[in-house]
Short mmCIF file of C-alpha atoms in Angstrom, two decimals:
data_model
loop_
_atom_site.label_atom_id
_atom_site.label_comp_id
_atom_site.label_asym_id
_atom_site.label_seq_id
_atom_site.Cartn_x
_atom_site.Cartn_y
_atom_site.Cartn_z
CA MET A 208 2.59 10.53 -37.31
CA THR A 209 1.82 13.64 -35.51
CA VAL A 210 4.28 15.65 -33.65
CA ALA A 211 2.62 15.40 -30.41
CA ARG A 212 2.94 11.58 -30.04
CA PRO A 213 6.72 11.50 -29.74
CA ILE A 214 6.41 14.39 -27.26
CA ILE A 215 3.75 12.69 -25.14
CA GLY A 216 5.71 9.32 -25.30
CA PHE A 217 9.11 10.78 -24.23
CA THR A 218 7.35 12.82 -21.43
CA SER A 219 5.79 9.58 -20.10
CA LEU A 220 9.00 7.68 -20.20
CA ILE A 221 10.64 10.26 -18.00
CA ILE A 222 7.68 10.12 -15.55
CA LEU A 223 7.60 6.37 -15.82
CA GLY A 224 11.30 5.96 -15.07
CA ALA A 225 10.91 8.36 -12.04
CA GLY A 226 8.05 6.04 -10.59
CA ILE A 227 10.40 3.00 -11.08
CA LEU A 228 13.29 4.87 -9.34
CA PHE A 229 10.98 5.64 -6.42
CA SER A 230 10.23 1.90 -6.15
CA PHE A 231 13.75 1.01 -5.97
CA PHE A 232 14.46 3.60 -3.29
CA THR A 233 12.10 1.69 -1.12
CA ILE A 234 13.04 -1.60 -2.01
CA LEU A 235 16.89 -1.06 -1.49
CA SER A 236 16.22 0.58 1.92
CA GLY A 237 18.38 -0.98 4.65
CA ILE A 238 20.67 -2.47 2.21
CA ALA A 239 22.53 0.34 0.54
CA ASN A 240 24.16 2.60 3.11
CA VAL A 241 23.86 5.86 1.02
CA ARG A 242 21.25 8.47 0.76
CA PRO A 243 18.25 8.15 0.21
CA PHE A 244 18.33 4.32 1.01
CA ASN A 245 19.60 4.73 4.61
CA LEU A 246 16.72 7.41 5.34
CA THR A 247 13.98 5.12 4.10
CA TYR A 248 12.04 2.91 6.36
CA PHE A 249 8.42 2.00 6.89
CA LEU A 250 8.24 2.37 10.59
CA GLU A 251 10.45 3.55 13.57
CA ALA A 252 9.25 2.39 17.02
CA ASP A 253 10.67 2.60 20.57
CA THR A 254 11.48 -1.00 21.57
CA THR A 255 12.92 -0.23 24.94
CA GLY A 256 10.61 -2.70 26.74
CA ILE A 257 11.20 -5.68 24.23
CA ASP A 258 14.08 -8.13 25.20
CA GLY A 259 16.80 -8.27 22.73
CA ALA A 260 15.48 -5.69 20.29
CA ARG A 261 17.09 -3.12 18.54
CA ASN A 262 16.11 0.13 19.92
CA PRO A 263 14.66 2.21 18.28
CA ALA A 264 13.82 -0.32 15.62
CA ARG A 265 13.16 0.48 11.96
CA TRP A 266 11.42 -1.79 9.59
CA THR A 267 12.80 -1.60 6.08
CA PHE A 268 12.10 -3.71 2.91
CA PHE A 269 14.52 -6.52 3.70
CA LYS A 270 15.87 -5.83 7.41
CA VAL A 271 14.91 -4.58 10.67
CA CYS A 272 17.54 -1.84 11.76
CA SER A 273 18.48 0.52 14.44
CA VAL A 274 19.25 4.20 14.06
CA VAL A 275 22.81 5.47 13.75
CA ASN A 276 23.26 9.10 13.47
CA GLY A 277 19.58 9.49 12.17
CA ARG A 278 20.21 6.92 9.57
CA ASN A 279 19.55 3.16 9.18
CA GLY A 280 22.25 1.20 10.78
CA ASN A 281 23.11 -1.90 12.66
CA CYS A 282 20.85 -3.71 10.55
CA GLY A 283 19.82 -7.60 11.01
CA GLU A 284 20.02 -10.27 8.47
CA ALA A 285 18.16 -9.62 5.32
CA HIS A 286 14.95 -11.80 4.79
CA ALA A 287 12.88 -11.85 1.53
CA ALA A 288 9.45 -10.41 2.08
CA LEU A 289 10.30 -9.38 5.81
CA PRO A 290 6.83 -9.39 7.56
CA PHE A 291 5.97 -6.77 9.98
CA ASP A 292 5.45 -8.92 12.99
CA PRO A 293 7.34 -7.87 16.09
CA PRO A 294 6.90 -11.21 18.05
CA ARG A 295 8.49 -12.86 15.11
CA ASN A 296 11.07 -10.21 14.30
CA PHE A 297 12.50 -10.11 17.73
CA GLY A 298 11.74 -13.93 18.77
CA THR A 299 10.01 -12.88 21.89
CA THR A 300 6.51 -11.66 23.14
CA THR A 301 8.09 -9.92 26.40
CA GLY A 302 7.35 -6.32 26.16
CA VAL A 303 5.62 -6.51 22.69
CA PRO A 304 2.32 -4.67 22.51
CA ALA A 305 -0.41 -6.81 23.17
CA THR A 306 -2.02 -5.88 19.52
CA PHE A 307 0.65 -7.81 17.90
CA ILE A 308 0.38 -10.79 19.95
CA GLY A 309 -1.90 -13.90 18.79
CA THR A 310 -2.62 -12.31 15.45
CA HIS A 311 -1.45 -12.64 11.81
CA HIS A 312 -3.13 -9.55 10.72
CA TYR A 313 -0.05 -7.42 10.16
CA TYR A 314 1.96 -10.53 8.94
CA TYR A 315 -0.38 -10.94 6.02
CA LEU A 316 -0.67 -7.28 5.15
CA SER A 317 3.11 -6.74 4.94
CA ARG A 318 3.87 -10.06 3.05
CA PHE A 319 1.07 -9.30 0.52
CA MET A 320 2.44 -5.78 0.32
CA PHE A 321 5.85 -7.04 -0.75
CA ALA A 322 4.65 -9.40 -3.22
CA PHE A 323 2.44 -6.63 -4.98
CA TYR A 324 5.29 -4.18 -4.78
CA LEU A 325 7.51 -6.45 -6.92
CA ILE A 326 4.63 -7.28 -9.39
CA ALA A 327 3.87 -3.63 -9.83
CA LEU A 328 7.65 -2.88 -10.44
CA PHE A 329 7.86 -5.77 -12.99
CA PHE A 330 4.95 -4.46 -15.08
CA ALA A 331 6.40 -0.94 -14.72
CA CYS A 332 9.70 -2.22 -16.22
CA ILE A 333 7.93 -3.86 -19.13
CA ALA A 334 6.15 -0.66 -19.76
CA LEU A 335 9.49 1.20 -19.82
CA LEU A 336 10.84 -1.03 -22.66
CA THR A 337 7.57 -0.93 -24.74
CA GLY A 338 7.50 2.86 -24.13
CA CYS A 339 9.92 3.45 -27.08
CA LEU A 340 7.25 1.97 -29.36
CA ALA A 341 4.76 4.54 -27.99
CA MET A 342 6.80 7.56 -29.56
CA CYS A 343 6.16 6.16 -32.96
CA SER A 344 2.93 4.33 -33.21
CA ARG A 345 -0.69 4.28 -31.80
CA LEU A 346 -0.47 0.63 -31.12
CA GLY A 347 2.65 1.07 -29.03
CA SER A 348 1.01 3.74 -27.00
CA TYR A 349 -2.11 1.76 -26.26
CA LEU A 350 0.08 -1.25 -25.35
CA THR A 351 2.15 0.52 -23.12
CA GLY A 352 -0.79 2.35 -21.44
CA ALA A 353 -2.24 -1.10 -20.86
CA THR A 354 0.82 -2.33 -19.22
CA CYS A 355 1.14 0.71 -17.21
CA SER A 356 -2.45 0.34 -15.97
CA VAL A 357 -1.69 -3.16 -14.56
CA ALA A 358 1.32 -1.61 -12.89
CA LEU A 359 -0.93 1.22 -11.53
CA PHE A 360 -3.39 -1.53 -10.24
CA PHE A 361 -0.84 -3.43 -8.25
CA GLN A 362 0.93 -0.28 -7.05
CA ALA A 363 -2.48 0.84 -5.77
CA ILE A 364 -3.02 -2.18 -3.71
CA THR A 365 0.64 -2.09 -2.55
CA ALA A 366 0.18 1.54 -1.21
CA SER A 367 -3.00 0.78 0.36
CA LEU A 368 -1.65 -2.27 2.19
CA MET A 369 1.50 -0.40 3.22
CA THR A 370 -0.59 2.61 4.68
CA ALA A 371 -2.88 0.21 6.48
CA CYS A 372 -0.29 -1.99 7.96
CA TYR A 373 2.27 0.56 9.18
CA VAL A 374 -0.22 3.24 10.29
CA GLN A 375 -2.05 0.65 12.39
CA GLY A 376 1.37 -0.63 13.76
CA ARG A 377 2.33 2.95 14.77
CA ASP A 378 -0.93 3.32 16.48
CA ALA A 379 -0.38 0.05 18.40
CA PHE A 380 2.89 1.15 19.77
CA GLN A 381 1.61 4.52 20.69
CA ARG A 382 -1.34 2.96 22.65
CA ASN A 383 1.24 0.98 24.53
CA GLY A 384 3.05 4.19 25.60
CA GLU A 385 5.88 3.96 23.28
CA SER A 386 6.82 6.46 20.72
CA ALA A 387 6.51 5.44 16.90
CA ARG A 388 6.31 7.15 13.53
CA TYR A 389 6.13 5.90 9.93
CA GLY A 390 8.81 6.74 7.47
CA ARG A 391 7.91 9.82 5.40
CA TYR A 392 10.48 8.63 2.66
CA ALA A 393 9.09 5.14 2.12
CA PHE A 394 5.34 6.45 2.19
CA GLY A 395 6.62 9.34 -0.36
CA TRP A 396 8.30 7.11 -2.66
CA THR A 397 5.45 4.56 -2.64
CA TRP A 398 2.64 6.98 -3.31
CA GLY A 399 4.92 8.76 -5.61
CA ALA A 400 5.24 5.77 -7.84
CA PHE A 401 1.59 5.36 -7.73
CA ALA A 402 0.97 8.82 -8.98
CA ALA A 403 3.57 8.51 -11.73
CA TYR A 404 2.08 5.21 -12.97
CA LEU A 405 -1.36 7.11 -12.99
CA VAL A 406 -0.08 9.93 -14.95
CA CYS A 407 1.75 7.70 -17.48
CA THR A 408 -1.39 5.53 -18.02
CA VAL A 409 -3.39 8.62 -18.97
CA LEU A 410 -0.68 10.13 -21.12
CA TYR A 411 -0.15 6.93 -23.06
CA CYS A 412 -3.84 6.59 -23.78
CA VAL A 413 -3.80 10.17 -24.96
CA GLY A 414 -0.92 9.55 -27.13
CA GLY A 415 -2.72 6.56 -28.62
CA SER A 416 -5.74 8.73 -29.46
CA VAL A 417 -3.48 11.45 -31.26
CA GLY A 418 -4.20 11.60 -34.80
CA LYS A 419 -7.14 9.22 -34.68
CA ASN A 420 -9.84 11.40 -36.01
CA LYS A 421 -7.55 12.32 -39.08
CA THR A 422 -7.02 8.57 -39.89
CA ASP A 423 -10.57 7.67 -39.68
CA ARG A 424 -11.58 10.43 -42.02
CA THR A 425 -8.69 9.21 -44.54
CA ALA A 426 -10.04 5.78 -44.29
CA LYS A 427 -13.66 6.76 -44.71
CA LYS A 428 -12.82 8.94 -47.65
CA SER A 429 -10.84 6.05 -49.34
CA MET A 430 -13.97 3.71 -48.77
CA PHE A 431 -16.13 6.15 -50.20
CA SER A 432 -13.93 6.59 -53.29
CA ARG A 433 -13.90 2.64 -53.85
CA LYS A 434 -17.61 2.47 -53.64
CA ARG A 435 -18.09 5.23 -56.30
CA SER A 436 -15.33 3.51 -58.45
CA THR A 437 -17.15 0.21 -58.27
CA ARG A 438 -20.60 1.71 -58.96
CA SER A 439 -19.07 3.45 -62.06
CA ARG A 440 -17.61 0.04 -63.15
CA GLY A 441 -21.02 -1.64 -62.52
CA SER A 442 -22.82 0.88 -64.68
CA PHE A 443 -20.37 0.56 -67.57
CA ILE A 444 -20.83 -3.28 -67.41
CA ASP A 445 -24.90 -2.85 -67.47
CA SER A 446 -24.53 -0.46 -70.39
CA GLU A 447 -22.50 -2.83 -72.49
CA SER A 448 -24.89 -5.72 -71.74
CA GLN A 449 -27.82 -3.92 -72.77
CA ARG A 450 -26.05 -2.89 -76.09
CA ARG A 451 -25.23 -6.24 -76.87
CA VAL A 452 -28.87 -7.53 -76.35
CA LYS A 453 -30.17 -4.73 -78.66
CA ASP A 454 -27.57 -5.54 -81.30
CA GLU A 455 -28.61 -9.20 -81.28
CA TYR A 456 -32.39 -8.46 -81.69
CA GLU A 457 -31.67 -5.99 -84.58
#
């Protein structure tokens, strides 16, 4: 085992752990009333014209919250895979921008985003467990790299769906004459996790390839030695056979 593999494996574990932490920062937004959870949200919009809506409203992973002292507060009930769908969120279409009415576009974008977010986090946690093997074996490095690549794939879909959903939602509110902005923390955590998984996938593959050439040379040398040994034994046997035949004829 080379010295480089444990170093690469340990570095990858730290980066992977950071990516998982970023994901939890986003998922727990609106639930934990401490920094940075209470600063994390996907979209904040002015909902003055919407009957019964929190104003301004912030969409987090599980809740729709208001703003209290610049932080998430006065949140509603928690819902699993909370969709971004203002008519459904507020129970009315009065004052809701026309873009959101009569369409399931934002509903499905946000719902699939939540599902892929959890799938990516699951595979990232599996990679964190198998990452210990990556520090001591090539197989462990390749196995963890493969698991990381799956997490990377789903995280890429998650980040893309999130960006499409909430940037379009912001534009819809702004076209309706209402102020809106996407949450830089939620976007930062999500794309940061994507970057962490990407770096880890590359590092684990590099860790698996460390020492590969030396191992191959050793294997080839051993194979060549065995062939020479077999050939020598074969020559000895042939010589013995010829000697016996010669003795019989004499």
